[in-house]
Amino acid sequence: MSELAGTRVLLGVTGGIAAYKAALLARLLVGAGASVDPVLSRGAEHFIGAATFEGLTGRKVRGEVWEDVASGTHVELGRSAEVAIVYPATAHVLAKLANGLADDLLTTTLLASRCPLVLAPAMHTEMWEHAATRANVATLRKRGASILGPDDGPLMGGDTGPGRLVDPEDVLAHLVELLPGTRDLAGRTVVVTAGGTREPIDPVRFLGNRSSGKMGFAVAAAAARRGADVHLVAGPASLPTPPGVTRYDVGTTLEMHRVVLDLAARADVVVKAAAVADFRPAAVSTSKLKKAAGVPVVELEPNPDILLDLVERRGGAATPMMVGFAAETDDVEAEGRAKLERKGADLLVVNDVSGSDAGFEVDTNRVVILARDGARVDVPLASKAEVAGRILDEVVARL
Ligand code: CTP
């Protein structure tokens, strides 16, 4: 197996009884071709010895910030890591990371790193469910960390419940998904739009829609991992910018229109995952509309269709490749085919939003990818990251 060939993995181990499983993970990672740098917290060393990791990884285990000071170990380790995993992650280390504390080699190294961070918590159920831990996990998630588990199962001292460390095999599978070996978009420029637009009515109100931006952000993240130069034009979305992606925040359809048309001039691919408002209030009140003034009548006027304008501007050329999205509830394929023709896109990703597990605001999606060349690819319910990968596979096949 060489799924992680040459990938530099920082393996942080913190002090929980499950720390022994980190030795198994180190062995799996090395077996998958990764170069593993183990960093043990002081607590971890009560449970498992550094010698075990040195033997398994063939690399020196570093434990203290003040060893080897001249070489700036934490900065060097942090910068060189392509992915960092803390396995197991105690409640304490989650709290430190959520607050940016850096009082040992592991936490200073993680603060100095910019690579994807994977955390596998393990602790007693009460600690996992404590409001403090939940808030810390929410903060870390919002910042882009992947949280794996914990599983539900036997814990220390004969207890059972959520808090059990995920198995090392699950971590390996996640890393392989997170770091696809393929760089098939290297040298390509990809523009992605994401989220909904907001059309102001007055200084405090707007017309908007339910798009969270998750699908578009997943496409941007996947394209960046595959080596593309990615420009993400995002409507208001409370999501972290994926690593390596250049982000442009916009509010209205008109703003998005201007930025996207500008960027598309040098793009190979434009992926239009944004839910763009077709209409905007014809007049925006400069002061807040008051209830006492009675029920307001908001007159609307049409917005430009960004996708149509892009296709028109491209003329007969094949680039940039245009990927549209459509959310449909009925007769998904027929509506999709008609929209593909009407918009002149090369690919149309049709979201079936009739259920609650796909489409708006959730982490999963179920789509049908329709191509101008007649192809149809069904992607059954999957994470938005996986769906993004499937969409890019279709793009790459046609570049
Ligand atoms: N789109 C766009 N500009 C608009 C509206 C839509 O670029 N003003 C893009 C979306 O980003 C999406 C695709 O067009 O990629 C389809 O959007 P959708 O809202 O489904 O299309 P509409 O033409 O508005 O059709 P409908 O009548 O179903 O709303």
mmCIF file with all atom_site columns, N, CA and C and ligand atoms in Angstrom, residues 272 274 276-278 304-307 324-326 339 342-343, ligand 1:
data_model
loop_
_atom_site.group_PDB
_atom_site.id
_atom_site.type_symbol
_atom_site.label_atom_id
_atom_site.label_alt_id
_atom_site.label_comp_id
_atom_site.label_asym_id
_atom_site.label_entity_id
_atom_site.label_seq_id
_atom_site.pdbx_PDB_ins_code
_atom_site.Cartn_x
_atom_site.Cartn_y
_atom_site.Cartn_z
_atom_site.occupancy
_atom_site.B_iso_or_equiv
_atom_site.pdbx_formal_charge
_atom_site.auth_seq_id
_atom_site.auth_comp_id
_atom_site.auth_asym_id
_atom_site.auth_atom_id
_atom_site.pdbx_PDB_model_num
ATOM   1  N N   . LYS A 1 272 ? -20.229 26.851 -10.849 1.00 0.00 ? 272 LYS A N   1
ATOM   2  C CA  . LYS A 1 272 ? -21.184 27.815 -10.313 1.00 0.00 ? 272 LYS A CA  1
ATOM   3  C C   . LYS A 1 272 ? -22.115 27.162 -9.289  1.00 0.00 ? 272 LYS A C   1
ATOM   4  N N   . ALA A 1 274 ? -23.013 28.554 -6.509  1.00 0.00 ? 274 ALA A N   1
ATOM   5  C CA  . ALA A 1 274 ? -23.769 29.550 -5.731  1.00 0.00 ? 274 ALA A CA  1
ATOM   6  C C   . ALA A 1 274 ? -25.252 29.512 -6.070  1.00 0.00 ? 274 ALA A C   1
ATOM   7  N N   . VAL A 1 276 ? -27.842 31.823 -6.706  1.00 0.00 ? 276 VAL A N   1
ATOM   8  C CA  . VAL A 1 276 ? -27.872 33.238 -7.073  1.00 0.00 ? 276 VAL A CA  1
ATOM   9  C C   . VAL A 1 276 ? -29.318 33.732 -7.099  1.00 0.00 ? 276 VAL A C   1
ATOM   10 N N   . ALA A 1 277 ? -29.553 34.899 -6.502  1.00 0.00 ? 277 ALA A N   1
ATOM   11 C CA  . ALA A 1 277 ? -30.915 35.449 -6.506  1.00 0.00 ? 277 ALA A CA  1
ATOM   12 C C   . ALA A 1 277 ? -31.261 35.931 -7.916  1.00 0.00 ? 277 ALA A C   1
ATOM   13 N N   . ASP A 1 278 ? -32.375 35.461 -8.424  1.00 0.00 ? 278 ASP A N   1
ATOM   14 C CA  . ASP A 1 278 ? -32.787 35.865 -9.775  1.00 0.00 ? 278 ASP A CA  1
ATOM   15 C C   . ASP A 1 278 ? -33.333 37.289 -9.800  1.00 0.00 ? 278 ASP A C   1
ATOM   16 N N   . PRO A 1 304 ? -28.878 39.934 -13.428 1.00 0.00 ? 304 PRO A N   1
ATOM   17 C CA  . PRO A 1 304 ? -28.274 39.251 -14.572 1.00 0.00 ? 304 PRO A CA  1
ATOM   18 C C   . PRO A 1 304 ? -28.094 37.772 -14.255 1.00 0.00 ? 304 PRO A C   1
ATOM   19 N N   . ASP A 1 305 ? -28.113 36.933 -15.264 1.00 0.00 ? 305 ASP A N   1
ATOM   20 C CA  . ASP A 1 305 ? -27.814 35.513 -15.080 1.00 0.00 ? 305 ASP A CA  1
ATOM   21 C C   . ASP A 1 305 ? -26.317 35.343 -15.345 1.00 0.00 ? 305 ASP A C   1
ATOM   22 N N   . ILE A 1 306 ? -25.570 35.085 -14.284 1.00 0.00 ? 306 ILE A N   1
ATOM   23 C CA  . ILE A 1 306 ? -24.097 35.060 -14.385 1.00 0.00 ? 306 ILE A CA  1
ATOM   24 C C   . ILE A 1 306 ? -23.647 33.950 -15.334 1.00 0.00 ? 306 ILE A C   1
ATOM   25 N N   . LEU A 1 307 ? -24.263 32.790 -15.177 1.00 0.00 ? 307 LEU A N   1
ATOM   26 C CA  . LEU A 1 307 ? -23.868 31.647 -16.005 1.00 0.00 ? 307 LEU A CA  1
ATOM   27 C C   . LEU A 1 307 ? -24.141 31.925 -17.487 1.00 0.00 ? 307 LEU A C   1
ATOM   28 N N   . GLY A 1 324 ? -22.598 24.129 -14.107 1.00 0.00 ? 324 GLY A N   1
ATOM   29 C CA  . GLY A 1 324 ? -23.712 24.759 -13.402 1.00 0.00 ? 324 GLY A CA  1
ATOM   30 C C   . GLY A 1 324 ? -24.273 23.821 -12.347 1.00 0.00 ? 324 GLY A C   1
ATOM   31 N N   . PHE A 1 325 ? -25.060 24.377 -11.459 1.00 0.00 ? 325 PHE A N   1
ATOM   32 C CA  . PHE A 1 325 ? -25.769 23.589 -10.456 1.00 0.00 ? 325 PHE A CA  1
ATOM   33 C C   . PHE A 1 325 ? -27.254 23.884 -10.588 1.00 0.00 ? 325 PHE A C   1
ATOM   34 N N   . ALA A 1 326 ? -28.077 22.944 -10.222 1.00 0.00 ? 326 ALA A N   1
ATOM   35 C CA  . ALA A 1 326 ? -29.509 23.206 -10.206 1.00 0.00 ? 326 ALA A CA  1
ATOM   36 C C   . ALA A 1 326 ? -30.114 22.421 -9.058  1.00 0.00 ? 326 ALA A C   1
ATOM   37 N N   . LYS A 1 339 ? -32.465 22.567 -18.387 1.00 0.00 ? 339 LYS A N   1
ATOM   38 C CA  . LYS A 1 339 ? -31.661 23.687 -17.871 1.00 0.00 ? 339 LYS A CA  1
ATOM   39 C C   . LYS A 1 339 ? -30.267 23.681 -18.476 1.00 0.00 ? 339 LYS A C   1
ATOM   40 N N   . ARG A 1 342 ? -30.650 25.192 -21.847 1.00 0.00 ? 342 ARG A N   1
ATOM   41 C CA  . ARG A 1 342 ? -30.997 26.608 -21.786 1.00 0.00 ? 342 ARG A CA  1
ATOM   42 C C   . ARG A 1 342 ? -29.793 27.461 -21.385 1.00 0.00 ? 342 ARG A C   1
ATOM   43 N N   . LYS A 1 343 ? -28.986 26.923 -20.451 1.00 0.00 ? 343 LYS A N   1
ATOM   44 C CA  . LYS A 1 343 ? -27.868 27.704 -19.927 1.00 0.00 ? 343 LYS A CA  1
ATOM   45 C C   . LYS A 1 343 ? -26.612 27.562 -20.777 1.00 0.00 ? 343 LYS A C   1
HETATM 46 N N1  . CTP B 2 .   ? -27.205 31.197 -11.952 1.00 0.00 ? 1   CTP B N1  1
HETATM 47 C C1  . CTP B 2 .   ? -26.494 32.318 -12.278 1.00 0.00 ? 1   CTP B C1  1
HETATM 48 N N2  . CTP B 2 .   ? -27.077 33.555 -12.236 1.00 0.00 ? 1   CTP B N2  1
HETATM 49 C C2  . CTP B 2 .   ? -28.374 33.686 -11.891 1.00 0.00 ? 1   CTP B C2  1
HETATM 50 C C3  . CTP B 2 .   ? -29.135 32.539 -11.563 1.00 0.00 ? 1   CTP B C3  1
HETATM 51 C C4  . CTP B 2 .   ? -28.519 31.309 -11.611 1.00 0.00 ? 1   CTP B C4  1
HETATM 52 O O1  . CTP B 2 .   ? -25.305 32.187 -12.593 1.00 0.00 ? 1   CTP B O1  1
HETATM 53 N N3  . CTP B 2 .   ? -28.899 34.903 -11.855 1.00 0.00 ? 1   CTP B N3  1
HETATM 54 C C5  . CTP B 2 .   ? -26.550 29.893 -12.021 1.00 0.00 ? 1   CTP B C5  1
HETATM 55 C C6  . CTP B 2 .   ? -26.472 29.164 -10.694 1.00 0.00 ? 1   CTP B C6  1
HETATM 56 O O2  . CTP B 2 .   ? -25.272 29.475 -10.004 1.00 0.00 ? 1   CTP B O2  1
HETATM 57 C C7  . CTP B 2 .   ? -26.525 27.709 -11.106 1.00 0.00 ? 1   CTP B C7  1
HETATM 58 C C8  . CTP B 2 .   ? -27.339 27.714 -12.383 1.00 0.00 ? 1   CTP B C8  1
HETATM 59 O O3  . CTP B 2 .   ? -27.313 29.070 -12.854 1.00 0.00 ? 1   CTP B O3  1
HETATM 60 O O4  . CTP B 2 .   ? -25.241 27.211 -11.418 1.00 0.00 ? 1   CTP B O4  1
HETATM 61 C C9  . CTP B 2 .   ? -28.760 27.287 -12.226 1.00 0.00 ? 1   CTP B C9  1
HETATM 62 O O5  . CTP B 2 .   ? -29.408 28.050 -11.238 1.00 0.00 ? 1   CTP B O5  1
HETATM 63 P P1  . CTP B 2 .   ? -30.983 27.939 -11.046 1.00 0.00 ? 1   CTP B P1  1
HETATM 64 O O6  . CTP B 2 .   ? -31.393 28.923 -10.005 1.00 0.00 ? 1   CTP B O6  1
HETATM 65 O O7  . CTP B 2 .   ? -31.349 26.513 -10.855 1.00 0.00 ? 1   CTP B O7  1
HETATM 66 O O8  . CTP B 2 .   ? -31.461 28.392 -12.514 1.00 0.00 ? 1   CTP B O8  1
HETATM 67 P P2  . CTP B 2 .   ? -32.571 29.342 -13.001 1.00 0.00 ? 1   CTP B P2  1
HETATM 68 O O9  . CTP B 2 .   ? -32.224 29.674 -14.414 1.00 0.00 ? 1   CTP B O9  1
HETATM 69 O O10 . CTP B 2 .   ? -32.712 30.487 -12.071 1.00 0.00 ? 1   CTP B O10 1
HETATM 70 O O11 . CTP B 2 .   ? -33.855 28.423 -13.032 1.00 0.00 ? 1   CTP B O11 1
HETATM 71 P P3  . CTP B 2 .   ? -35.108 28.312 -12.056 1.00 0.00 ? 1   CTP B P3  1
HETATM 72 O O12 . CTP B 2 .   ? -36.213 28.892 -12.829 1.00 0.00 ? 1   CTP B O12 1
HETATM 73 O O13 . CTP B 2 .   ? -35.263 26.839 -11.815 1.00 0.00 ? 1   CTP B O13 1
HETATM 74 O O14 . CTP B 2 .   ? -34.764 29.100 -10.796 1.00 0.00 ? 1   CTP B O14 1
#
